[in-house]
Short mmCIF file of C-alpha atoms (C1' of nucleotides) in Angstrom, two decimals:
data_model
loop_
_atom_site.label_atom_id
_atom_site.label_comp_id
_atom_site.label_asym_id
_atom_site.label_seq_id
_atom_site.Cartn_x
_atom_site.Cartn_y
_atom_site.Cartn_z
CA UNK A 1413 82.88 -39.18 44.92
CA UNK A 1414 84.47 -42.60 45.51
CA UNK A 1415 87.96 -42.92 46.70
CA UNK A 1416 89.08 -45.52 44.02
CA UNK A 1417 92.73 -44.77 44.60
CA UNK A 1418 92.10 -45.52 47.92
CA UNK A 1419 90.50 -49.37 47.44
CA UNK A 1420 93.07 -49.93 44.86
CA UNK A 1421 95.72 -49.57 47.66
CA UNK A 1422 93.98 -51.23 50.24
CA UNK A 1423 93.56 -54.31 48.19
CA UNK A 1424 96.48 -54.17 46.34
CA UNK A 1425 94.46 -54.33 42.99
CA UNK A 1426 97.43 -52.87 40.97
CA UNK A 1427 99.23 -56.43 41.99
CA UNK A 1428 96.10 -58.17 40.89
CA UNK A 1429 95.54 -56.16 37.66
CA UNK A 1430 97.33 -54.67 34.60
CA UNK A 1431 97.42 -50.92 34.53
CA UNK A 1432 95.04 -50.51 31.91
CA UNK A 1433 92.57 -52.68 33.80
CA UNK A 1434 93.00 -50.67 37.07
CA UNK A 1435 92.22 -47.69 34.86
CA UNK A 1436 89.19 -49.20 33.75
CA UNK A 1437 87.54 -49.73 37.19
CA UNK A 1438 84.43 -47.80 37.50
CA UNK A 1439 83.03 -47.48 41.32
CA UNK A 1440 79.40 -47.31 42.26
CA UNK A 1441 77.56 -47.29 45.74
CA UNK A 1442 74.43 -49.01 46.72
CA UNK A 1443 72.37 -48.47 49.72
CA UNK A 1444 71.00 -51.18 52.45
CA UNK A 1445 68.10 -53.36 50.43
CA UNK A 1446 69.37 -52.45 47.21
CA UNK A 1447 70.29 -54.71 44.51
CA UNK A 1448 74.10 -54.69 43.19
CA UNK A 1449 73.59 -57.75 40.82
CA UNK A 1450 70.29 -58.50 39.43
CA UNK A 1451 69.96 -62.27 38.48
CA UNK A 1452 69.23 -62.95 34.87
CA UNK A 1453 71.14 -59.86 33.61
CA UNK A 1454 73.88 -60.08 31.02
CA UNK A 1455 77.31 -60.28 32.60
CA UNK A 1456 78.77 -57.19 31.56
CA UNK A 1457 81.29 -56.57 34.38
CA UNK A 1458 82.88 -58.06 37.04
CA UNK A 1459 82.31 -56.57 40.43
CA UNK A 1460 84.91 -56.12 43.11
CA UNK A 1461 83.15 -55.67 46.39
CA UNK A 1462 85.27 -53.31 48.36
CA UNK A 1463 83.11 -51.73 51.00
CA UNK A 1464 79.94 -52.95 53.07
CA UNK A 1465 78.23 -56.38 53.78
CA UNK A 1466 75.90 -57.99 51.09
CA UNK A 1467 74.22 -61.22 50.43
CA UNK A 1468 73.57 -63.43 47.33
CA UNK A 1469 70.65 -65.45 46.76
CA UNK A 1470 68.60 -67.26 43.95
CA UNK A 1471 65.26 -67.28 43.33
CA UNK A 1472 63.28 -70.38 42.11
CA UNK A 1473 60.43 -70.69 39.62
CA UNK A 1474 57.99 -71.62 42.74
CA UNK A 1475 58.89 -67.74 44.29
CA UNK A 1476 60.91 -69.59 46.99
CA UNK A 1477 64.34 -67.99 47.47
CA UNK A 1478 67.65 -69.79 48.78
CA UNK A 1479 70.35 -67.81 50.30
CA UNK A 1480 73.61 -68.71 49.10
CA UNK A 1481 76.19 -66.43 50.90
CA UNK A 1482 77.34 -63.30 53.01
CA UNK A 1483 79.85 -61.21 51.67
CA UNK A 1484 82.39 -58.79 53.26
CA UNK A 1485 85.23 -57.16 51.19
CA UNK A 1486 87.16 -57.98 49.76
CA UNK A 1487 85.28 -60.12 47.03
CA UNK A 1488 84.13 -60.84 43.34
CA UNK A 1489 80.93 -61.16 41.85
CA UNK A 1490 79.94 -62.33 38.63
CA UNK A 1491 82.92 -64.46 37.69
CA UNK A 1492 80.87 -67.73 38.20
CA UNK A 1493 79.04 -66.83 35.02
CA UNK A 1494 81.82 -64.75 32.87
CA UNK A 1495 82.75 -67.89 31.00
CA UNK A 1496 79.87 -69.91 31.28
CA UNK A 1497 76.45 -68.79 31.09
CA UNK A 1498 77.17 -65.27 30.90
CA UNK A 1499 74.35 -64.13 32.84
CA UNK A 1500 74.18 -63.60 36.61
CA UNK A 1501 72.84 -66.75 38.30
CA UNK A 1502 72.08 -64.92 41.64
CA UNK A 1503 71.14 -61.84 42.59
CA UNK A 1504 73.40 -59.83 45.39
CA UNK A 1505 71.80 -57.27 47.63
CA UNK A 1506 73.69 -54.83 49.87
CA UNK A 1507 73.05 -55.42 53.64
CA UNK A 1508 74.78 -52.19 54.74
CA UNK A 1509 75.87 -49.26 52.35
CA UNK A 1510 78.39 -50.54 49.84
CA UNK A 1511 81.03 -49.80 47.31
CA UNK A 1512 81.87 -51.78 44.57
CA UNK A 1513 84.23 -51.34 41.55
CA UNK A 1514 83.24 -52.74 38.26
CA UNK A 1515 85.64 -54.43 35.53
CA UNK A 1516 84.11 -54.02 32.16
CA UNK A 1517 84.30 -57.74 30.87
CA UNK A 1518 85.42 -56.68 27.39
CA UNK A 1519 88.25 -54.63 28.76
CA UNK A 1520 89.25 -58.10 30.55
CA UNK A 1521 89.15 -60.02 27.89
CA UNK A 1522 91.26 -57.73 25.78
CA UNK A 1523 93.79 -57.39 28.61
CA UNK A 1524 93.68 -61.37 29.53
CA UNK A 1525 96.92 -62.23 28.28
CA UNK A 1526 98.64 -59.78 30.66
CA UNK A 1527 96.55 -60.83 33.84
CA UNK A 1528 96.91 -64.42 34.54
CA UNK A 1529 97.12 -63.35 38.29
CA UNK A 1530 93.81 -62.20 38.09
CA UNK A 1531 92.50 -65.46 36.74
CA UNK A 1532 94.39 -67.21 39.26
CA UNK A 1533 92.57 -65.00 42.22
CA UNK A 1534 89.32 -66.11 40.35
CA UNK A 1535 90.12 -69.55 40.31
CA UNK A 1536 90.76 -69.64 43.98
CA UNK A 1537 87.97 -67.70 45.07
CA UNK A 1538 85.64 -69.70 42.81
CA UNK A 1539 87.09 -72.93 44.35
CA UNK A 1540 86.40 -71.74 47.81
CA UNK A 1541 82.83 -70.81 46.89
CA UNK A 1542 82.12 -74.23 45.26
CA UNK A 1543 83.52 -76.08 48.29
CA UNK A 1544 81.69 -74.07 50.60
CA UNK A 1545 78.41 -74.06 49.07
CA UNK A 1546 78.81 -77.80 48.57
CA UNK A 1547 79.47 -78.21 52.28
CA UNK A 1548 76.56 -76.14 53.21
CA UNK A 1549 74.38 -77.84 50.72
CA UNK A 1550 75.46 -81.20 52.47
CA UNK A 1551 74.62 -80.22 55.81
CA UNK A 1552 71.27 -78.75 54.99
CA UNK A 1553 70.29 -81.97 53.02
CA UNK A 1554 71.47 -84.23 55.75
CA UNK A 1555 71.01 -82.97 58.76
CA UNK A 1556 67.79 -81.80 60.73
CA UNK A 1557 67.31 -78.03 61.39
CA UNK A 1558 68.67 -78.22 64.93
CA UNK A 1559 72.04 -79.64 63.86
CA UNK A 1560 72.20 -76.89 61.21
CA UNK A 1561 71.37 -73.91 63.23
CA UNK A 1562 74.11 -75.44 65.76
CA UNK A 1563 76.73 -75.55 63.01
CA UNK A 1564 75.86 -72.22 61.89
CA UNK A 1565 76.11 -70.47 65.03
CA UNK A 1566 79.10 -72.20 65.78
CA UNK A 1567 80.80 -71.19 62.35
CA UNK A 1568 79.64 -67.75 61.96
CA UNK A 1569 79.69 -66.26 65.73
CA UNK A 1570 82.30 -64.06 67.24
CA UNK A 1571 83.43 -64.44 70.82
CA UNK A 1572 80.84 -62.15 72.25
CA UNK A 1573 78.10 -64.15 70.78
CA UNK A 1574 77.62 -61.63 67.62
CA UNK A 1575 76.23 -63.26 64.50
CA UNK A 1576 78.62 -62.36 61.43
CA UNK A 1577 76.26 -63.58 58.91
CA UNK A 1578 72.91 -62.38 59.91
CA UNK A 1579 70.93 -62.60 62.96
CA UNK A 1580 67.47 -62.23 61.44
CA UNK A 1581 65.43 -65.33 61.68
CA UNK A 1582 63.87 -64.93 58.57
CA UNK A 1583 67.21 -64.52 56.55
CA UNK A 1584 68.30 -67.34 58.20
CA UNK A 1585 65.65 -69.61 57.73
CA UNK A 1586 66.53 -68.85 53.95
CA UNK A 1587 69.99 -69.88 54.29
CA UNK A 1588 69.77 -72.80 56.47
CA UNK A 1589 66.84 -74.21 53.87
CA UNK A 1590 64.02 -74.29 56.47
CA UNK A 1591 60.68 -72.67 56.79
CA UNK A 1592 60.74 -69.74 59.36
CA UNK A 1593 58.04 -71.65 61.56
CA UNK A 1594 60.61 -74.63 62.17
CA UNK A 1595 63.52 -72.32 62.62
CA UNK A 1596 61.44 -70.71 65.37
CA UNK A 1597 60.67 -73.92 66.96
CA UNK A 1598 64.52 -74.82 67.48
CA UNK A 1599 65.58 -71.46 68.41
CA UNK A 1600 62.76 -71.54 71.18
CA UNK A 1601 64.45 -74.91 72.10
CA UNK A 1602 67.65 -73.46 72.41
CA UNK A 1603 66.51 -70.24 74.10
CA UNK A 1604 64.77 -72.66 76.87
CA UNK A 1605 68.04 -74.56 76.83
CA UNK A 1606 69.89 -71.06 77.71
CA UNK A 1607 72.11 -71.41 74.34
CA UNK A 1608 70.82 -68.43 72.98
CA UNK A 1609 68.98 -65.12 73.24
CA UNK A 1610 66.04 -63.78 71.41
CA UNK A 1611 64.16 -60.77 71.06
CA UNK A 1612 62.18 -59.41 68.21
CA UNK A 1613 63.43 -61.75 65.50
CA UNK A 1614 67.09 -61.29 66.36
CA UNK A 1615 69.22 -64.11 68.05
CA UNK A 1616 72.60 -63.73 70.11
CA UNK A 1617 74.39 -66.61 71.11
CA UNK A 1618 74.87 -66.94 74.91
CA UNK A 1619 76.51 -70.40 75.45
CA UNK A 1620 79.05 -71.83 72.90
CA UNK A 1621 79.94 -74.99 74.67
CA UNK A 1622 76.26 -76.32 74.74
CA UNK A 1623 76.20 -76.47 70.95
CA UNK A 1624 79.14 -78.69 69.97
CA UNK A 1625 77.17 -82.13 70.50
CA UNK A 1626 74.40 -80.50 68.67
CA UNK A 1627 76.30 -79.90 65.63
CA UNK A 1628 77.29 -82.68 63.03
CA UNK A 1629 79.44 -81.63 60.33
CA UNK A 1630 80.45 -77.54 60.07
CA UNK A 1631 79.48 -75.26 57.71
CA UNK A 1632 82.93 -73.31 56.60
CA UNK A 1633 83.92 -70.68 58.65
CA UNK A 1634 83.06 -67.54 57.21
CA UNK A 1635 85.75 -65.72 55.94
CA UNK A 1636 87.84 -68.50 54.23
CA UNK A 1637 88.70 -65.85 51.77
CA UNK A 1638 91.70 -66.30 49.30
CA UNK A 1639 93.20 -63.01 49.55
CA UNK A 1640 94.06 -60.90 46.51
CA UNK A 1641 97.57 -60.49 47.99
CA UNK A 1642 98.59 -64.03 47.69
CA UNK A 1643 99.49 -63.84 43.78
CA UNK A 1644 101.14 -60.13 43.87
CA UNK A 1645 104.25 -61.94 43.78
CA UNK B 990 100.90 -97.36 27.36
CA UNK B 991 98.16 -94.97 26.55
CA UNK B 992 98.38 -92.80 23.69
CA UNK B 993 98.97 -89.30 25.27
CA UNK B 994 99.24 -87.61 22.23
CA UNK B 995 95.99 -88.82 20.91
CA UNK B 996 94.30 -87.20 23.98
CA UNK B 997 96.06 -83.86 23.56
CA UNK B 998 95.10 -83.63 19.87
CA UNK B 999 91.60 -84.46 20.65
CA UNK B 1000 90.76 -81.99 23.17
CA UNK B 1001 93.45 -79.61 22.03
CA UNK B 1002 95.36 -79.39 24.54
CA UNK B 1003 98.41 -77.69 23.44
CA UNK B 1004 96.14 -74.70 22.61
CA UNK B 1005 95.27 -74.96 26.34
CA UNK B 1006 98.66 -75.43 27.61
CA UNK B 1007 102.06 -74.18 27.16
CA UNK B 1008 104.36 -76.57 25.58
CA UNK B 1009 106.15 -77.50 28.75
CA UNK B 1010 103.13 -78.42 30.52
CA UNK B 1011 101.71 -80.43 27.59
CA UNK B 1012 105.21 -82.06 28.19
CA UNK B 1013 104.77 -82.91 31.97
CA UNK B 1014 101.51 -84.60 31.37
CA UNK B 1015 101.32 -88.11 33.07
CA UNK B 1016 98.64 -90.42 31.98
CA UNK B 1017 96.94 -92.67 34.41
CA UNK B 1018 94.14 -95.23 34.14
CA UNK B 1019 91.50 -96.36 36.51
CA UNK B 1020 89.03 -99.22 36.55
CA UNK B 1021 85.39 -99.15 37.38
CA UNK B 1022 84.81 -98.61 41.09
CA UNK B 1023 88.39 -97.32 41.55
CA UNK B 1024 89.26 -93.85 43.04
CA UNK B 1025 90.55 -91.31 40.73
CA UNK B 1026 90.92 -88.64 43.35
CA UNK B 1027 90.65 -89.52 47.14
CA UNK B 1028 88.89 -86.49 49.19
CA UNK B 1029 91.57 -85.35 51.97
CA UNK B 1030 94.68 -85.82 49.75
CA UNK B 1031 96.86 -82.63 49.49
CA UNK B 1032 96.34 -81.34 45.78
CA UNK B 1033 99.44 -82.23 43.92
CA UNK B 1034 97.92 -82.15 40.47
CA UNK B 1035 95.21 -80.81 38.37
CA UNK B 1036 93.32 -83.95 36.64
CA UNK B 1037 92.48 -84.01 33.08
CA UNK B 1038 89.23 -86.29 32.56
CA UNK B 1039 89.87 -87.80 28.96
CA UNK B 1040 88.02 -91.15 28.85
CA UNK B 1041 85.53 -92.98 30.54
CA UNK B 1042 82.78 -91.87 33.06
CA UNK B 1043 82.84 -90.94 36.73
CA UNK B 1044 80.97 -89.54 39.50
CA UNK B 1045 82.16 -87.39 42.42
CA UNK B 1046 80.82 -87.57 46.01
CA UNK B 1047 81.48 -86.12 49.82
CA UNK B 1048 81.39 -87.96 52.63
CA UNK B 1049 79.85 -86.44 56.18
CA UNK B 1050 80.96 -87.17 59.55
CA UNK B 1051 78.01 -89.13 60.25
CA UNK B 1052 78.86 -91.22 57.31
CA UNK B 1053 76.37 -90.33 55.18
CA UNK B 1054 77.57 -89.24 51.29
CA UNK B 1055 76.09 -86.61 48.73
CA UNK B 1056 76.93 -87.22 45.21
CA UNK B 1057 77.79 -84.16 43.47
CA UNK B 1058 78.00 -84.96 39.78
CA UNK B 1059 78.50 -87.18 37.13
CA UNK B 1060 81.32 -86.26 35.00
CA UNK B 1061 82.39 -87.26 31.22
CA UNK B 1062 85.27 -86.25 29.05
CA UNK B 1063 86.34 -83.47 28.85
CA UNK B 1064 86.45 -82.53 32.20
CA UNK B 1065 89.19 -81.34 35.14
CA UNK B 1066 89.13 -82.32 38.74
CA UNK B 1067 91.08 -80.60 41.53
CA UNK B 1068 90.72 -77.07 40.27
CA UNK B 1069 88.61 -75.92 42.93
CA UNK B 1070 90.97 -76.73 45.77
CA UNK B 1071 94.23 -75.84 44.08
CA UNK B 1072 94.16 -72.35 45.13
CA UNK B 1073 92.17 -72.69 48.47
CA UNK B 1074 92.09 -75.45 50.41
CA UNK B 1075 94.74 -77.22 48.85
CA UNK B 1076 93.10 -80.45 49.77
CA UNK B 1077 90.56 -82.52 47.51
CA UNK B 1078 87.20 -81.81 48.92
CA UNK B 1079 85.32 -84.63 46.97
CA UNK B 1080 86.41 -88.23 46.07
CA UNK B 1081 86.23 -88.82 42.33
CA UNK B 1082 85.29 -92.50 41.07
CA UNK B 1083 85.41 -94.00 38.12
CA UNK B 1084 82.07 -95.56 36.88
CA UNK B 1085 83.50 -96.96 33.96
CA UNK B 1086 87.16 -97.80 32.71
CA UNK B 1087 88.72 -93.93 32.59
CA UNK B 1088 91.84 -92.61 31.75
CA UNK B 1089 93.12 -89.12 33.07
CA UNK B 1090 96.00 -86.93 32.45
CA UNK B 1091 97.96 -85.34 35.58
CA UNK B 1092 99.42 -81.88 35.23
CA UNK B 1093 101.44 -81.46 38.44
CA UNK B 1094 100.73 -78.53 40.50
CA UNK B 1095 104.36 -77.29 40.91
CA UNK B 1096 104.65 -77.26 37.40
CA UNK B 1097 101.59 -75.47 36.39
CA UNK B 1098 102.61 -72.32 38.96
CA UNK B 1099 105.86 -72.13 37.47
CA UNK B 1100 104.46 -71.70 33.89
CA UNK B 1101 101.66 -69.66 35.04
CA UNK B 1102 102.33 -66.48 33.49
CA UNK B 1103 102.38 -68.23 29.81
CA UNK B 1104 98.92 -69.86 30.39
CA UNK B 1105 96.29 -67.68 31.12
CA UNK B 1106 94.27 -69.65 28.83
CA UNK B 1107 94.31 -72.57 30.88
CA UNK B 1108 93.14 -70.33 33.69
CA UNK B 1109 90.48 -68.93 31.77
CA UNK B 1110 89.20 -72.42 31.16
CA UNK B 1111 89.55 -73.08 34.96
CA UNK B 1112 87.47 -70.19 35.64
CA UNK B 1113 84.62 -71.34 33.22
CA UNK B 1114 84.37 -74.76 34.30
CA UNK B 1115 84.46 -73.65 37.90
CA UNK B 1116 81.76 -71.10 37.20
CA UNK B 1117 79.63 -73.74 35.54
CA UNK B 1118 80.10 -76.19 38.54
CA UNK B 1119 79.32 -73.58 40.88
CA UNK B 1120 75.84 -72.49 39.38
CA UNK B 1121 75.12 -76.19 38.56
CA UNK B 1122 75.63 -77.09 42.22
CA UNK B 1123 73.42 -73.99 43.66
CA UNK B 1124 70.79 -74.94 41.22
CA UNK B 1125 70.63 -78.83 42.12
CA UNK B 1126 71.09 -77.76 45.60
CA UNK B 1127 68.26 -75.39 45.55
CA UNK B 1128 65.79 -77.80 43.99
CA UNK B 1129 67.03 -80.48 46.47
CA UNK B 1130 66.23 -78.20 49.29
CA UNK B 1131 62.99 -76.73 48.12
CA UNK B 1132 60.91 -79.23 46.39
CA UNK B 1133 59.56 -82.95 47.26
CA UNK B 1134 61.42 -86.08 46.10
CA UNK B 1135 58.66 -86.50 43.54
CA UNK B 1136 59.51 -83.17 41.77
CA UNK B 1137 63.34 -83.67 42.13
CA UNK B 1138 63.05 -87.03 40.15
CA UNK B 1139 60.97 -85.49 37.46
CA UNK B 1140 63.68 -82.72 36.96
CA UNK B 1141 66.26 -85.34 36.95
CA UNK B 1142 64.49 -87.52 34.65
CA UNK B 1143 64.07 -84.68 32.34
CA UNK B 1144 67.29 -83.33 32.33
CA UNK B 1145 69.49 -86.40 32.06
CA UNK B 1146 67.76 -88.88 30.03
CA UNK B 1147 68.31 -89.19 26.17
CA UNK B 1148 65.46 -89.49 23.67
CA UNK B 1149 65.46 -93.22 24.16
CA UNK B 1150 64.76 -93.39 27.70
CA UNK B 1151 68.31 -94.06 28.75
CA UNK B 1152 69.90 -92.20 31.86
CA UNK B 1153 72.95 -90.37 31.48
CA UNK B 1154 74.08 -89.84 34.89
CA UNK B 1155 72.91 -92.91 36.93
CA UNK B 1156 70.11 -95.41 36.67
CA UNK B 1157 71.00 -97.33 39.84
CA UNK B 1158 68.12 -96.14 42.56
CA UNK B 1159 70.90 -96.30 45.59
CA UNK B 1160 73.08 -93.70 43.61
CA UNK B 1161 70.32 -91.53 42.57
CA UNK B 1162 69.05 -91.31 45.94
CA UNK B 1163 72.10 -90.05 47.00
CA UNK B 1164 72.18 -87.69 44.18
CA UNK B 1165 69.02 -86.12 44.54
CA UNK B 1166 69.31 -86.12 48.52
CA UNK B 1167 66.65 -88.44 49.39
CA UNK B 1168 66.59 -91.82 51.12
CA UNK B 1169 66.47 -95.16 49.17
CA UNK B 1170 63.02 -95.73 50.68
CA UNK B 1171 61.47 -92.58 49.51
CA UNK B 1172 62.93 -92.87 46.03
CA UNK B 1173 61.59 -96.11 45.53
CA UNK B 1174 57.82 -95.06 46.92
CA UNK B 1175 58.21 -92.02 44.16
CA UNK B 1176 59.42 -94.57 41.78
CA UNK B 1177 56.76 -96.86 42.41
CA UNK B 1178 54.20 -94.49 41.83
CA UNK B 1179 55.79 -93.11 38.50
CA UNK B 1180 55.76 -96.91 37.45
CA UNK B 1181 51.99 -96.90 38.10
CA UNK B 1182 51.58 -93.80 36.10
CA UNK B 1183 53.31 -95.58 33.05
CA UNK B 1184 56.00 -92.76 33.46
CA UNK B 1185 58.94 -95.33 33.83
CA UNK B 1186 60.06 -98.89 33.81
CA UNK B 1187 61.96 -100.65 36.59
CA UNK B 1188 63.41 -103.81 37.19
CA UNK B 1189 66.16 -104.83 39.70
CA UNK B 1190 66.91 -101.32 41.12
CA UNK B 1191 67.36 -99.96 37.43
CA UNK B 1192 65.07 -97.43 35.86
CA UNK B 1193 64.34 -96.50 32.21
CA UNK B 1194 62.25 -93.64 31.10
CA UNK B 1195 59.20 -94.34 28.98
CA UNK B 1196 56.85 -91.43 28.79
CA UNK B 1197 58.66 -88.09 28.74
CA UNK B 1198 55.59 -85.72 28.34
CA UNK B 1199 53.90 -86.82 31.67
CA UNK B 1200 57.05 -85.46 33.63
CA UNK B 1201 56.99 -81.75 32.87
CA UNK B 1202 53.92 -80.98 34.71
CA UNK B 1203 55.46 -82.77 37.84
CA UNK B 1204 58.94 -80.85 37.82
CA UNK B 1205 59.43 -77.52 39.47
CA UNK B 1206 62.85 -76.02 38.50
CA UNK B 1207 65.19 -77.83 36.40
CA UNK B 1208 68.42 -79.38 37.05
CA UNK B 1209 70.89 -78.18 34.58
CA UNK B 1210 71.53 -80.03 31.37
CA UNK B 1211 73.94 -82.60 31.97
CA UNK B 1212 76.72 -81.50 29.76
CA UNK B 1213 76.73 -77.69 29.93
CA UNK B 1214 80.58 -78.02 29.56
CA UNK B 1215 82.62 -74.99 28.66
CA UNK B 1216 85.13 -76.27 26.11
CA UNK B 1217 88.53 -76.30 26.17
CA UNK B 1218 88.49 -74.99 22.39
CA UNK B 1219 86.88 -72.00 23.08
CA UNK B 1220 90.08 -70.19 24.60
CA UNK B 1221 92.23 -71.61 21.62
CA UNK B 1222 92.28 -68.44 19.71
"C1'" DC C 715 66.14 -129.39 41.48
"C1'" DC C 716 66.54 -127.89 45.73
"C1'" DT C 717 68.58 -125.04 49.06
"C1'" DT C 718 70.98 -120.97 50.79
"C1'" DC C 719 72.32 -116.46 50.47
"C1'" DG C 720 72.08 -111.77 48.73
"C1'" DA C 721 69.23 -108.25 47.01
"C1'" DT C 722 65.19 -106.01 46.19
"C1'" DA C 723 60.21 -104.75 47.24
"C1'" DG C 724 57.11 -102.99 50.38
"C1'" DG C 725 54.70 -102.51 54.94
"C1'" DA C 726 54.61 -99.96 59.44
"C1'" DC C 727 55.53 -96.47 62.56
"C1'" DA C 728 57.38 -92.25 64.16
"C1'" DT C 729 58.51 -87.60 63.21
"C1'" DA C 730 60.72 -83.45 61.37
"C1'" DC C 731 59.14 -79.94 58.59
"C1'" DG C 732 55.79 -77.20 56.23
"C1'" DT C 733 51.38 -74.75 55.75
"C1'" DC C 734 47.67 -72.05 57.74
"C1'" DC C 735 45.72 -69.70 61.20
"C1'" DT C 736 45.25 -67.14 65.44
"C1'" DA C 737 46.90 -64.43 69.52
"C1'" DT C 738 50.15 -61.39 71.06
"C1'" DT C 739 53.33 -57.79 71.00
"C1'" DT C 740 55.50 -54.09 69.12
"C1'" DT C 741 55.61 -49.85 66.09
"C1'" DT C 742 53.33 -46.13 63.50
"C1'" DG C 743 50.67 -42.37 63.06
"C1'" DC C 744 47.80 -38.99 64.72
"C1'" DG D 1036 48.40 -41.68 74.61
"C1'" DC D 1037 45.56 -44.08 72.18
"C1'" DA D 1038 43.88 -46.41 67.57
"C1'" DA D 1039 45.41 -48.89 63.69
"C1'" DA D 1040 48.76 -51.41 61.43
"C1'" DA D 1041 52.81 -54.43 61.04
"C1'" DA D 1042 55.68 -57.90 62.95
"C1'" DT D 1043 56.14 -61.65 65.90
"C1'" DA D 1044 54.93 -65.94 68.67
"C1'" DG D 1045 52.88 -69.92 68.88
"C1'" DG D 1046 49.00 -73.38 67.97
"C1'" DA D 1047 46.67 -77.12 65.33
"C1'" DC D 1048 47.36 -80.15 61.62
"C1'" DG D 1049 48.46 -82.73 57.66
"C1'" DT D 1050 52.26 -84.93 55.01
"C1'" DA D 1051 56.58 -85.96 53.06
"C1'" DT D 1052 60.11 -88.40 54.54
"C1'" DG D 1053 63.50 -91.18 57.16
"C1'" DT D 1054 64.09 -95.43 60.12
"C1'" DC D 1055 63.32 -100.27 60.83
"C1'" DC D 1056 61.90 -104.51 59.84
"C1'" DT D 1057 59.77 -108.39 57.05
"C1'" DA D 1058 58.57 -110.63 52.71
"C1'" DT D 1059 59.83 -111.85 48.01
"C1'" DC D 1060 62.67 -112.53 44.20
"C1'" DG D 1061 66.56 -113.75 41.75
"C1'" DA D 1062 71.10 -115.66 41.64
"C1'" DA D 1063 74.49 -119.08 43.27
"C1'" DG D 1064 75.90 -123.29 44.87
"C1'" DG D 1065 75.74 -128.25 45.37
#
DNA sequence: CCTTCGATAGGACATACGTCCTATTTTTGC
DNA sequence: GCAAAAATAGGACGTATGTCCTATCGAAGG
């Protein structure tokens, strides 16, 4: 059984939610590759993401998919559709074993007047999601894959050269809005220039300094999160 | 002097805002081409858009701009950045003479506990903005300009063939993430096929039925707005 | 009415990128 | 340890698209 209490304390959820809402939280687990949210389903719950790593993507009529974001705790899914389309727009998939807390929408709506803090938090998170996506979108639209990869590496790499979002070329291609083939070409060039290291479809950054001149605009630093604590008092 | 009262009534703003917030609304006007919001400025106000037409765009380091959206009343600007970056991410420019009502952020924060409805509305609007953008972005990324133009025309054209968003080829190119040149090529082809009419950089749709097979996924119908009234009761 | 100027239309060319396919390497099963 | 299968790397080719530039058109001014 999941230690619900533990997550409530860790993320200060009782500062964010009224007591009755905290009481109606229901936890669930998902293994790697399993869906946390299926695009198109009706929005019955707001989902708090408290453990693991996940990614969100949309699928188009022609079968292609576009990777929208990578997530790490603490985060929320489903807020975007709650008051608009009422159906999940994107699928969210667990990358590693993950734990989520469901908040039923009907309970939320009933308790709305006592939960303005939650809404403030949701506004904040929605705001960052929106501006982040617009930034990423603009880059994908206006810069060649080389610049996009450079920007991505600069933005989501730690000091040891580890990739935070993904180091898988296939996923990266989806995220950067490029074909696998084209991304592979660029990666090859970067490797020849000693910028990164590649083996078996995984990349690792070697030389950060060589990237700056290649990147145009920057993707938003992963983790520009609004913390739930900000509104607890 | 602007009839503030009139807009409060028309859009049921006293159902959305507590009385003291309604009292702190300050109206202003902008002429065609004037900025309503300048990207980069600190967010001191949430702006309600009550009269006119406007467009939002971002500018990149390399000088290129990306058109994000066209707006008609009723709408809000500035909610996205309010709790996150605190600086306007996009510029908003009046297309026609426009009227807005400013709500100072400090007043809003002070009155937050009594204004959960406003936050619910903002969540709804932010949610649509986010899903709309993601849809547009995916299309721009994965389909050729021909499909994008077809989708755009299908989504934002009234029965008489009038363009709702813009009929200016330059603006359209920015919105569709294409170069003017490429868009012109496609427009030419469409005109040759009797799909649309063009003169002096303006387009008008003639034959709606020929478009469907060309469009892949669809841009969201302009005006999938969350109405402020939805939360008034 | 003719000239000048700005805007629009379109040609020419280069290329970033996507699709398709094959060779190589790595993994898996026995 | 070897064969079969899967994954990865990269070649070949076509094209959608961007950049640059010129011709044409319409408006404005004298």
